[in-house]
mmCIF file of C-alpha atoms in Angstrom:
data_model
loop_
_atom_site.group_PDB
_atom_site.id
_atom_site.type_symbol
_atom_site.label_atom_id
_atom_site.label_comp_id
_atom_site.label_asym_id
_atom_site.label_seq_id
_atom_site.Cartn_x
_atom_site.Cartn_y
_atom_site.Cartn_z
ATOM 1 C CA GLY A 40 154.307 15.850 9.852
ATOM 2 C CA HIS A 41 154.364 13.975 13.229
ATOM 3 C CA ALA A 42 154.502 10.255 12.688
ATOM 4 C CA GLU A 43 152.321 8.581 15.590
ATOM 5 C CA VAL A 44 154.034 5.507 17.512
ATOM 6 C CA VAL A 45 151.949 2.353 17.524
ATOM 7 C CA ARG A 46 152.770 -0.419 19.823
ATOM 8 C CA GLU A 47 151.166 -3.620 19.709
ATOM 9 C CA MET A 48 150.827 -6.687 22.104
ATOM 10 C CA VAL A 49 149.040 -10.042 20.987
ATOM 11 C CA VAL A 50 148.368 -12.260 24.073
ATOM 12 C CA PRO A 51 147.380 -15.683 23.270
ATOM 13 C CA VAL A 52 144.659 -17.597 25.448
ATOM 14 C CA PHE A 53 144.975 -21.162 26.621
ATOM 15 C CA GLU A 54 142.652 -23.753 27.344
ATOM 16 C CA GLY A 55 144.872 -26.615 28.716
ATOM 17 C CA ASP A 56 147.682 -27.050 25.974
ATOM 18 C CA SER A 57 145.643 -25.183 23.080
ATOM 19 C CA ILE A 58 145.281 -21.523 22.125
ATOM 20 C CA VAL A 59 141.685 -20.768 22.189
ATOM 21 C CA ALA A 60 141.544 -17.169 21.426
ATOM 22 C CA VAL A 61 143.966 -14.328 21.170
ATOM 23 C CA LEU A 62 143.871 -10.668 22.579
ATOM 24 C CA GLY A 63 145.502 -8.029 21.067
ATOM 25 C CA VAL A 64 146.116 -4.503 22.184
ATOM 26 C CA GLY A 65 147.482 -1.362 20.975
ATOM 27 C CA ASN A 66 148.340 2.489 20.317
ATOM 28 C CA LYS A 67 150.333 2.613 23.528
ATOM 29 C CA GLU A 68 153.102 5.608 23.599
ATOM 30 C CA THR A 69 155.335 3.639 25.626
ATOM 31 C CA ASP A 70 156.756 -0.021 25.418
ATOM 32 C CA TYR A 71 154.850 -2.998 27.208
ATOM 33 C CA VAL A 72 156.658 -3.708 30.084
ATOM 34 C CA PRO A 73 156.150 -7.523 31.743
ATOM 35 C CA MET A 74 153.806 -6.042 34.053
ATOM 36 C CA ASP A 75 151.536 -4.875 31.507
ATOM 37 C CA ILE A 76 151.766 -8.207 29.551
ATOM 38 C CA GLU A 77 150.564 -10.523 32.774
ATOM 39 C CA ILE A 78 147.816 -7.489 33.301
ATOM 40 C CA VAL A 79 146.606 -8.280 29.525
ATOM 41 C CA SER A 80 147.052 -11.696 29.955
ATOM 42 C CA GLN A 81 144.653 -12.237 33.204
ATOM 43 C CA MET A 82 142.250 -9.732 31.402
ATOM 44 C CA ALA A 83 142.548 -12.389 28.423
ATOM 45 C CA ASN A 84 142.124 -15.378 30.579
ATOM 46 C CA MET A 85 138.913 -13.362 32.594
ATOM 47 C CA ALA A 86 137.273 -12.752 29.565
ATOM 48 C CA TRP A 87 137.501 -16.292 27.870
ATOM 49 C CA ASP A 88 136.046 -17.680 31.198
ATOM 50 C CA ILE A 89 133.157 -15.337 31.096
ATOM 51 C CA ILE A 90 132.603 -16.582 27.398
ATOM 52 C CA CYS A 91 132.592 -20.067 28.442
ATOM 53 C CA ARG A 92 130.377 -19.662 31.581
ATOM 54 C CA LYS A 93 127.970 -17.853 28.956
ATOM 55 C CA LYS A 94 127.989 -20.617 26.958
ATOM 56 C CA ALA A 95 127.640 -22.970 29.422
ATOM 57 C CA VAL A 96 124.587 -20.979 30.838
ATOM 58 C CA ASP A 97 122.852 -20.751 27.662
ATOM 59 C CA ALA A 98 123.371 -24.576 27.043
ATOM 60 C CA LEU A 99 121.613 -25.012 30.398
ATOM 61 C CA LYS A 100 119.062 -22.997 29.938
ATOM 62 C CA MET A 101 118.332 -24.986 26.253
ATOM 63 C CA SER A 102 118.601 -28.464 28.174
ATOM 64 C CA GLU A 103 116.091 -27.028 30.607
ATOM 65 C CA LEU A 104 113.670 -25.618 28.259
ATOM 66 C CA LYS A 105 113.946 -29.004 25.949
ATOM 67 C CA LEU A 106 113.092 -30.848 29.212
ATOM 68 C CA ARG A 107 109.912 -28.752 29.991
ATOM 69 C CA GLU A 108 108.817 -29.452 26.597
ATOM 70 C CA SER A 109 109.693 -33.115 26.655
ATOM 71 C CA ASN A 110 107.649 -32.914 30.268
ATOM 72 C CA THR A 111 104.722 -31.088 28.901
ATOM 73 C CA THR A 112 104.706 -33.716 26.028
ATOM 74 C CA LYS A 113 104.671 -36.574 28.153
ATOM 75 C CA ASP A 114 102.092 -34.974 30.354
ATOM 76 C CA LYS A 115 99.799 -34.764 27.407
ATOM 77 C CA PHE A 116 100.499 -38.344 26.273
ATOM 78 C CA PHE A 117 99.757 -39.817 29.257
ATOM 79 C CA SER A 118 96.406 -37.759 29.833
ATOM 80 C CA ILE A 119 95.118 -39.066 26.344
ATOM 81 C CA ILE A 120 96.057 -42.287 27.341
ATOM 82 C CA SER A 121 94.339 -42.383 30.658
ATOM 83 C CA HIS A 122 91.481 -41.194 28.878
ATOM 84 C CA ASP A 123 91.577 -43.912 26.286
ATOM 85 C CA LEU A 124 91.827 -46.392 28.793
ATOM 86 C CA LYS A 125 89.274 -45.025 31.368
ATOM 87 C CA ASN A 126 86.822 -45.049 28.235
ATOM 88 C CA GLY A 127 87.488 -48.513 27.681
ATOM 89 C CA PHE A 128 86.921 -49.389 31.226
ATOM 90 C CA VAL A 129 83.881 -47.663 31.276
ATOM 91 C CA ALA A 130 82.456 -49.526 28.276
ATOM 92 C CA ILE A 131 83.593 -52.895 29.854
ATOM 93 C CA THR A 132 81.857 -51.857 33.150
ATOM 94 C CA SER A 133 78.300 -50.844 31.502
ATOM 95 C CA GLY A 134 78.585 -53.690 28.885
ATOM 96 C CA THR A 135 79.026 -56.439 32.083
ATOM 97 C CA GLU A 136 75.985 -54.818 33.749
ATOM 98 C CA LEU A 137 74.277 -55.145 30.875
ATOM 99 C CA LEU A 138 74.841 -58.548 30.523
ATOM 100 C CA ASN A 139 74.264 -59.260 34.149
ATOM 101 C CA GLU A 140 70.736 -59.185 33.286
ATOM 102 C CA PRO A 141 70.263 -61.523 30.466
ATOM 103 C CA GLU A 142 66.624 -62.018 30.687
ATOM 104 C CA GLU A 143 66.048 -58.162 29.829
ATOM 105 C CA LEU A 144 67.787 -58.799 26.691
ATOM 106 C CA THR A 145 67.542 -60.550 23.320
ATOM 107 C CA ILE A 146 69.559 -63.313 21.964
ATOM 108 C CA ASP A 147 70.700 -60.563 19.330
ATOM 109 C CA GLU A 148 71.293 -57.648 21.843
ATOM 110 C CA ILE A 149 73.404 -60.263 24.210
ATOM 111 C CA ARG A 150 75.660 -61.295 20.827
ATOM 112 C CA GLU A 151 75.883 -57.497 19.893
ATOM 113 C CA TYR A 152 77.029 -56.304 23.360
ATOM 114 C CA SER A 153 79.276 -59.548 23.866
ATOM 115 C CA ASN A 154 80.991 -58.608 20.161
ATOM 116 C CA HIS A 155 81.072 -54.844 21.741
ATOM 117 C CA LEU A 156 82.660 -55.820 25.082
ATOM 118 C CA SER A 157 84.888 -58.238 23.108
ATOM 119 C CA ASN A 158 86.453 -55.492 20.617
ATOM 120 C CA VAL A 159 86.774 -53.107 23.543
ATOM 121 C CA VAL A 160 88.934 -55.719 25.480
ATOM 122 C CA LYS A 161 90.795 -56.299 22.504
ATOM 123 C CA ASN A 162 91.164 -52.622 21.905
ATOM 124 C CA GLN A 163 92.593 -52.117 25.408
ATOM 125 C CA ASN A 164 94.766 -54.903 25.261
ATOM 126 C CA LYS A 165 96.157 -53.353 22.237
ATOM 127 C CA LEU A 166 96.661 -49.966 23.656
ATOM 128 C CA LEU A 167 98.299 -51.326 26.776
ATOM 129 C CA GLU A 168 100.828 -53.465 24.408
ATOM 130 C CA ASN A 169 101.742 -50.083 22.496
ATOM 131 C CA LEU A 170 101.971 -48.165 25.734
ATOM 132 C CA LEU A 171 104.653 -50.938 27.518
ATOM 133 C CA GLU A 172 106.427 -51.226 23.598
ATOM 134 C CA TRP A 173 106.680 -47.506 23.979
ATOM 135 C CA SER A 174 108.222 -47.599 27.193
ATOM 136 C CA ARG A 175 110.726 -50.188 26.313
ATOM 137 C CA VAL A 176 111.755 -47.870 23.632
ATOM 138 C CA GLN A 177 112.280 -44.731 25.771
ATOM 139 C CA THR A 178 114.013 -46.407 28.250
ATOM 140 C CA ASN A 179 116.586 -48.189 25.703
ATOM 141 C CA ARG A 180 115.200 -51.407 26.611
ATOM 142 C CA MET A 181 114.090 -52.388 22.897
ATOM 143 C CA ALA A 182 115.849 -51.355 19.914
ATOM 144 C CA PHE A 183 113.254 -49.444 17.539
ATOM 145 C CA HIS A 184 113.204 -51.155 13.943
ATOM 146 C CA PRO A 185 110.816 -48.957 11.810
ATOM 147 C CA GLU A 186 109.189 -51.198 9.257
ATOM 148 C CA ASN A 187 106.595 -50.268 6.200
ATOM 149 C CA PHE A 188 102.876 -51.267 6.957
ATOM 150 C CA ALA A 189 99.970 -51.130 5.201
ATOM 151 C CA LEU A 190 98.395 -47.917 6.450
ATOM 152 C CA ALA A 191 94.785 -48.989 5.240
ATOM 153 C CA ASP A 192 94.848 -51.606 7.856
ATOM 154 C CA LEU A 193 95.896 -49.143 10.564
ATOM 155 C CA VAL A 194 92.885 -46.588 9.385
ATOM 156 C CA ASP A 195 90.656 -49.497 9.437
ATOM 157 C CA SER A 196 91.151 -50.426 12.674
ATOM 158 C CA LEU A 197 91.186 -47.012 14.154
ATOM 159 C CA VAL A 198 87.461 -46.431 12.553
ATOM 160 C CA MET A 199 86.643 -49.608 14.169
ATOM 161 C CA LEU A 200 87.971 -48.256 17.362
ATOM 162 C CA LEU A 201 86.562 -45.302 17.421
ATOM 163 C CA THR A 202 83.313 -46.463 15.920
ATOM 164 C CA ASP A 203 83.003 -48.477 18.855
ATOM 165 C CA GLN A 204 83.608 -45.631 21.168
ATOM 166 C CA ALA A 205 81.291 -43.496 19.213
ATOM 167 C CA ASP A 206 78.519 -46.175 19.568
ATOM 168 C CA THR A 207 78.707 -46.212 23.402
ATOM 169 C CA LYS A 208 78.389 -42.483 23.562
ATOM 170 C CA ASN A 209 75.725 -43.149 20.919
ATOM 171 C CA ILE A 210 77.253 -40.306 18.873
#
């Protein structure tokens, strides 16, 4: 039988001083000449450049997607915070308007409205403190040190906050 001639060439692809890939070609009927080696080397380097650009484009797309998601999350967060702040100020405004005409209120009603206003102001202040603290953590101006706490206390304070808001809305 007739023996098949197999000639092969392997060309390294360099990035700086490191070999990052290897391109192999084969089955040429004649020996490779220096021009063949140069052409294959150029092709290997172009292929590597294309691969690197593709990876960079993919990384940029992923980064852009994460940035969009982050912006959407922040937009939702600020919408919620704005709503909570607005509700608190509406409660403060309506409460102070009621207290502006004390002659129409009983002492118990004045105490009730005053107590409610005090709670709303405390909650607004706590909300602003939390928002400022969150902002400092986000901008690395404050170290983040998570700690354990009594969940029941937090739930109780949230129930109180939501109860005040529900009472304001007659819910």
